[in-house]
Short mmCIF file of C-alpha atoms and ligand atoms in Angstrom, two decimals:
data_model
loop_
_atom_site.label_atom_id
_atom_site.label_comp_id
_atom_site.label_asym_id
_atom_site.label_seq_id
_atom_site.Cartn_x
_atom_site.Cartn_y
_atom_site.Cartn_z
CA MET A 138 -7.82 -46.64 26.07
CA ARG A 139 -6.57 -44.11 23.52
CA SER A 140 -4.06 -44.62 20.76
CA VAL A 141 -2.42 -41.71 18.98
CA GLY A 142 0.03 -43.89 17.11
CA ALA A 143 -2.15 -46.52 15.46
CA SER A 144 -5.59 -47.00 13.89
CA PRO A 145 -7.94 -49.34 15.81
CA GLU A 146 -7.20 -52.07 13.25
CA LEU A 147 -3.45 -51.67 13.52
CA LEU A 148 -3.67 -51.60 17.31
CA GLN A 149 -5.66 -54.86 17.24
CA TYR A 150 -2.94 -56.36 15.04
CA VAL A 151 -0.31 -55.27 17.57
CA ILE A 152 -2.27 -56.86 20.42
CA ASP A 153 -2.93 -60.05 18.43
CA HIS A 154 0.79 -60.46 17.75
CA ALA A 155 2.07 -60.09 21.29
CA ASN A 156 3.58 -63.08 23.01
CA PRO A 157 2.38 -64.70 25.24
CA PRO A 158 -1.11 -64.45 23.67
CA ALA A 159 -4.20 -62.62 24.87
CA ASP A 160 -4.71 -62.23 28.55
CA PRO A 161 -8.14 -63.17 29.99
CA VAL A 162 -7.80 -61.15 33.24
CA ALA A 163 -7.02 -57.88 31.45
CA HIS A 164 -9.87 -58.49 29.00
CA GLU A 165 -12.30 -59.23 31.82
CA LEU A 166 -11.19 -56.11 33.71
CA ALA A 167 -11.69 -53.93 30.63
CA ALA A 168 -15.21 -55.36 30.15
CA LEU A 169 -16.14 -54.98 33.84
CA THR A 170 -14.84 -51.40 33.92
CA GLU A 171 -17.02 -50.50 30.95
CA GLN A 172 -20.04 -52.24 32.46
CA ARG A 173 -19.63 -50.51 35.84
CA PHE A 174 -18.21 -47.11 34.89
CA GLY A 175 -19.28 -46.55 31.26
CA ALA A 176 -17.22 -44.03 29.29
CA LEU A 177 -14.69 -43.67 32.10
CA ALA A 178 -13.39 -47.05 30.92
CA GLY A 179 -11.43 -45.06 28.34
CA MET A 180 -9.05 -44.14 31.17
CA ASN A 181 -7.70 -47.72 31.39
CA ILE A 182 -4.43 -48.16 29.55
CA GLY A 183 -4.49 -50.55 26.59
CA GLU A 184 -3.02 -54.02 26.44
CA ASP A 185 -0.10 -52.96 24.23
CA GLN A 186 0.94 -50.31 26.75
CA GLY A 187 0.39 -52.67 29.66
CA ARG A 188 2.62 -55.33 28.15
CA PHE A 189 5.30 -52.74 27.45
CA MET A 190 5.23 -51.45 31.03
CA ALA A 191 5.30 -54.97 32.51
CA MET A 192 8.30 -55.83 30.35
CA LEU A 193 10.07 -52.60 31.34
CA VAL A 194 9.57 -53.36 35.05
CA GLY A 195 11.22 -56.73 34.46
CA LEU A 196 13.97 -55.36 32.19
CA ILE A 197 15.21 -52.85 34.76
CA GLY A 198 14.77 -55.34 37.61
CA ALA A 199 12.44 -53.00 39.48
CA ARG A 200 11.46 -54.08 42.99
CA THR A 201 9.70 -50.94 44.22
CA VAL A 202 7.17 -49.39 41.84
CA VAL A 203 4.86 -46.43 42.44
CA GLU A 204 1.68 -45.61 40.56
CA VAL A 205 -0.06 -42.23 40.66
CA GLY A 206 -3.70 -42.69 39.55
CA THR A 207 -5.05 -46.23 39.69
CA PHE A 208 -8.76 -46.14 38.74
CA THR A 209 -9.89 -49.78 38.23
CA GLY A 210 -6.37 -51.11 38.34
CA MET A 211 -5.50 -51.91 34.73
CA SER A 212 -2.03 -50.34 34.70
CA ALA A 213 -1.39 -51.66 38.22
CA LEU A 214 -2.25 -55.16 37.00
CA TRP A 215 0.44 -54.97 34.34
CA LEU A 216 3.04 -53.23 36.52
CA ALA A 217 2.56 -55.84 39.27
CA ARG A 218 2.96 -58.66 36.78
CA GLY A 219 6.41 -57.37 35.89
CA LEU A 220 7.55 -57.48 39.53
CA PRO A 221 9.53 -60.37 40.98
CA ALA A 222 8.34 -62.22 44.10
CA GLY A 223 8.91 -59.85 47.02
CA GLY A 224 8.55 -56.78 44.82
CA ARG A 225 5.91 -54.20 45.66
CA LEU A 226 3.69 -51.70 43.95
CA ILE A 227 2.36 -48.71 45.91
CA CYS A 228 -0.70 -47.14 44.27
CA PHE A 229 -1.95 -43.64 45.02
CA GLU A 230 -5.61 -43.03 44.18
CA LEU A 231 -7.98 -40.26 45.26
CA ARG A 232 -11.19 -42.32 45.39
CA ASP A 233 -11.97 -45.76 46.75
CA THR A 234 -14.98 -46.12 44.39
CA TYR A 235 -13.04 -48.13 41.85
CA LEU A 236 -11.00 -50.34 44.11
CA GLU A 237 -13.34 -53.30 44.44
CA THR A 238 -13.14 -53.77 40.67
CA ALA A 239 -9.35 -53.42 40.76
CA ARG A 240 -8.92 -55.91 43.58
CA GLU A 241 -11.07 -58.54 41.83
CA ALA A 242 -8.71 -58.44 38.85
CA TRP A 243 -5.54 -58.37 40.95
CA ARG A 244 -6.75 -61.42 42.89
CA ALA A 245 -7.66 -63.27 39.67
CA ALA A 246 -4.15 -62.57 38.33
CA GLY A 247 -2.51 -63.63 41.61
CA VAL A 248 -0.73 -60.28 42.11
CA ASP A 249 -2.84 -58.71 44.87
CA ASP A 250 -0.23 -59.57 47.53
CA ARG A 251 2.26 -57.21 45.83
CA ILE A 252 -0.06 -54.19 45.64
CA GLU A 253 -0.73 -51.64 48.36
CA VAL A 254 -3.25 -48.87 47.73
CA ARG A 255 -3.12 -45.52 49.52
CA ILE A 256 -6.31 -43.53 49.18
CA GLY A 257 -6.11 -39.74 49.16
CA ARG A 258 -4.35 -36.95 47.29
CA ALA A 259 -1.31 -38.38 45.55
CA ALA A 260 0.81 -35.32 46.37
CA ASP A 261 0.32 -35.98 50.09
CA GLY A 262 1.03 -39.69 49.67
CA LEU A 263 4.20 -39.13 47.65
CA ALA A 264 5.45 -36.53 50.12
CA ALA A 265 5.04 -39.12 52.90
CA LEU A 266 7.25 -41.70 51.15
CA PRO A 267 10.80 -42.07 52.54
CA ASP A 268 12.86 -39.10 51.46
CA GLU A 269 15.64 -41.16 49.86
CA PRO A 270 16.20 -42.90 46.52
CA HIS A 271 14.20 -46.13 46.58
CA VAL A 272 11.63 -46.00 43.74
CA ASP A 273 12.79 -48.06 40.76
CA LEU A 274 9.91 -47.18 38.46
CA ALA A 275 7.00 -44.74 38.73
CA PHE A 276 3.95 -44.38 36.51
CA ILE A 277 2.13 -41.02 36.55
CA ASP A 278 -1.48 -41.15 35.31
CA ALA A 279 -3.67 -38.92 37.53
CA ASP A 280 -4.91 -35.31 37.26
CA LYS A 281 -2.95 -33.55 34.54
CA GLY A 282 -2.51 -30.34 36.54
CA GLY A 283 -0.62 -32.35 39.15
CA TYR A 284 1.98 -33.92 36.83
CA ARG A 285 4.71 -31.38 37.59
CA THR A 286 4.21 -31.79 41.35
CA TYR A 287 4.33 -35.59 41.06
CA LEU A 288 7.53 -35.42 39.01
CA ASP A 289 9.15 -33.08 41.54
CA LEU A 290 8.17 -35.35 44.44
CA LEU A 291 9.35 -38.49 42.67
CA LEU A 292 12.74 -37.34 41.36
CA PRO A 293 14.55 -37.22 44.74
CA ARG A 294 13.07 -40.64 45.57
CA LEU A 295 14.14 -42.27 42.31
CA SER A 296 16.80 -45.01 42.46
CA PRO A 297 20.04 -44.27 40.53
CA ASN A 298 18.80 -46.30 37.52
CA GLY A 299 15.14 -45.51 38.10
CA VAL A 300 12.63 -44.64 35.41
CA ILE A 301 9.50 -42.48 35.40
CA LEU A 302 6.69 -43.10 32.90
CA VAL A 303 4.12 -40.37 32.27
CA ASP A 304 0.83 -41.09 30.51
CA ASN A 305 -1.38 -39.03 28.13
CA VAL A 306 1.36 -36.59 27.20
CA LEU A 307 -0.02 -36.20 23.65
CA TRP A 308 -3.65 -35.85 24.86
CA SER A 309 -5.16 -37.28 21.65
CA GLY A 310 -3.07 -34.81 19.64
CA ALA A 311 -4.47 -31.74 21.42
CA VAL A 312 -0.96 -30.64 22.40
CA ILE A 313 -0.38 -29.40 18.84
CA ASP A 314 -3.89 -28.02 18.27
CA PRO A 315 -3.77 -24.24 18.93
CA THR A 316 -7.56 -24.11 19.38
CA ARG A 317 -7.30 -26.31 22.48
CA THR A 318 -6.85 -24.06 25.50
CA ASP A 319 -8.59 -26.10 28.22
CA ASP A 320 -6.82 -26.57 31.56
CA ASP A 321 -5.72 -30.17 30.95
CA THR A 322 -4.22 -29.42 27.55
CA VAL A 323 -2.42 -26.34 28.85
CA ALA A 324 -1.08 -28.32 31.83
CA ILE A 325 0.19 -31.16 29.64
CA ARG A 326 1.90 -28.75 27.24
CA ALA A 327 3.58 -26.97 30.17
CA PHE A 328 4.68 -30.32 31.63
CA ASN A 329 6.14 -31.46 28.30
CA GLU A 330 8.04 -28.15 27.94
CA HIS A 331 9.37 -28.50 31.47
CA VAL A 332 10.65 -32.03 30.88
CA ALA A 333 12.14 -31.13 27.48
CA GLY A 334 14.05 -28.21 29.01
CA HIS A 335 15.17 -29.89 32.24
CA PRO A 336 18.99 -30.12 32.21
CA GLY A 337 19.06 -33.02 34.67
CA LEU A 338 16.78 -35.36 32.72
CA GLU A 339 16.85 -37.58 29.67
CA ALA A 340 13.39 -38.07 28.18
CA VAL A 341 11.63 -39.42 25.12
CA ILE A 342 7.95 -39.38 24.20
CA LEU A 343 6.75 -42.70 22.81
CA THR A 344 3.63 -42.81 20.63
CA VAL A 345 2.33 -45.68 22.74
CA GLY A 346 -1.26 -45.28 23.92
CA ASP A 347 -2.04 -41.57 24.31
CA GLY A 348 1.66 -40.66 24.41
CA LEU A 349 3.98 -42.04 27.07
CA THR A 350 7.09 -40.19 28.24
CA LEU A 351 10.01 -42.24 29.48
CA ILE A 352 12.25 -40.25 31.85
CA ARG A 353 15.49 -40.97 33.65
CA ARG A 354 18.10 -38.80 35.30
CA ARG A 355 21.17 -37.85 33.29
C1 SAM B 125 -6.61 -41.92 34.02
S1 SAM B 125 -7.19 -42.57 35.53
C2 SAM B 125 -5.99 -43.80 35.91
C3 SAM B 125 -6.10 -45.01 34.98
C4 SAM B 125 -5.26 -46.19 35.43
N1 SAM B 125 -3.85 -45.83 35.51
C5 SAM B 125 -5.47 -47.33 34.45
O1 SAM B 125 -4.67 -47.50 33.52
O2 SAM B 125 -6.46 -48.04 34.61
C6 SAM B 125 -6.78 -41.28 36.66
C7 SAM B 125 -7.07 -41.60 38.11
O3 SAM B 125 -6.42 -40.61 38.90
C8 SAM B 125 -7.22 -40.37 40.03
N2 SAM B 125 -6.86 -39.04 40.57
C9 SAM B 125 -7.25 -37.82 40.13
N3 SAM B 125 -6.69 -36.86 40.89
C10 SAM B 125 -5.95 -37.48 41.83
C11 SAM B 125 -5.14 -37.03 42.91
N4 SAM B 125 -5.00 -35.72 43.17
N5 SAM B 125 -4.53 -37.94 43.67
C12 SAM B 125 -4.67 -39.27 43.42
N6 SAM B 125 -5.41 -39.75 42.40
C13 SAM B 125 -6.05 -38.87 41.63
C14 SAM B 125 -8.65 -40.44 39.51
O4 SAM B 125 -9.56 -40.71 40.57
C15 SAM B 125 -8.55 -41.57 38.49
O5 SAM B 125 -8.94 -42.80 39.06
#
């Protein structure tokens, strides 16, 4: 979990003042992820971002949600919680290594029946989705070099009022640090430029987590 917008203390305050109060399944999943996968646990989204995304799923009445990059299932847990009965979340993840941990949490939260995981390259999985508008909300959080491809594959499949969320777009602030020229930073900068200059999109970067872009079609 990264936060560009708040100090650890302020972030804790934000989490402590959410309603309903603290969630045991998300806490347990965060602890298990750290125990099993060490520093990779930093890839899980935080509780503040999770609550926001769950609320957004509910606010727009999403029934079909797609996630690109699932890891141990933290963001999927929150997205699935926002879905109504009968709604579904399709998760694309390269590796099956993390899925046992994810499924334990999804079962504990009672949302596993809404979640389908497709293992493999997300670009292949997205390309195999029906070629018509049916995705109400998508969350992109996989390899940074693939963001543009995922956006391009999702846009024609997005429902008329659909929304795309994109994670880590501020990359701990590296996007404005000229000394950072690594592949991920360069890819995120290029993605942000593309979205900002796209005439068919409306987009705003929120300083939630590590930077979260909210996109819809104009
Ligand atoms: C930042 S983590 C996702 C974190 C997750 N959304 C959460 O909040 O817990 C990125 C994930 O994307 C997966 N990934 C990387 N490249 C991928 C690809 N080409 N296709 C599908 N998944 C990929 C990685 O295996 C990793 O689990």
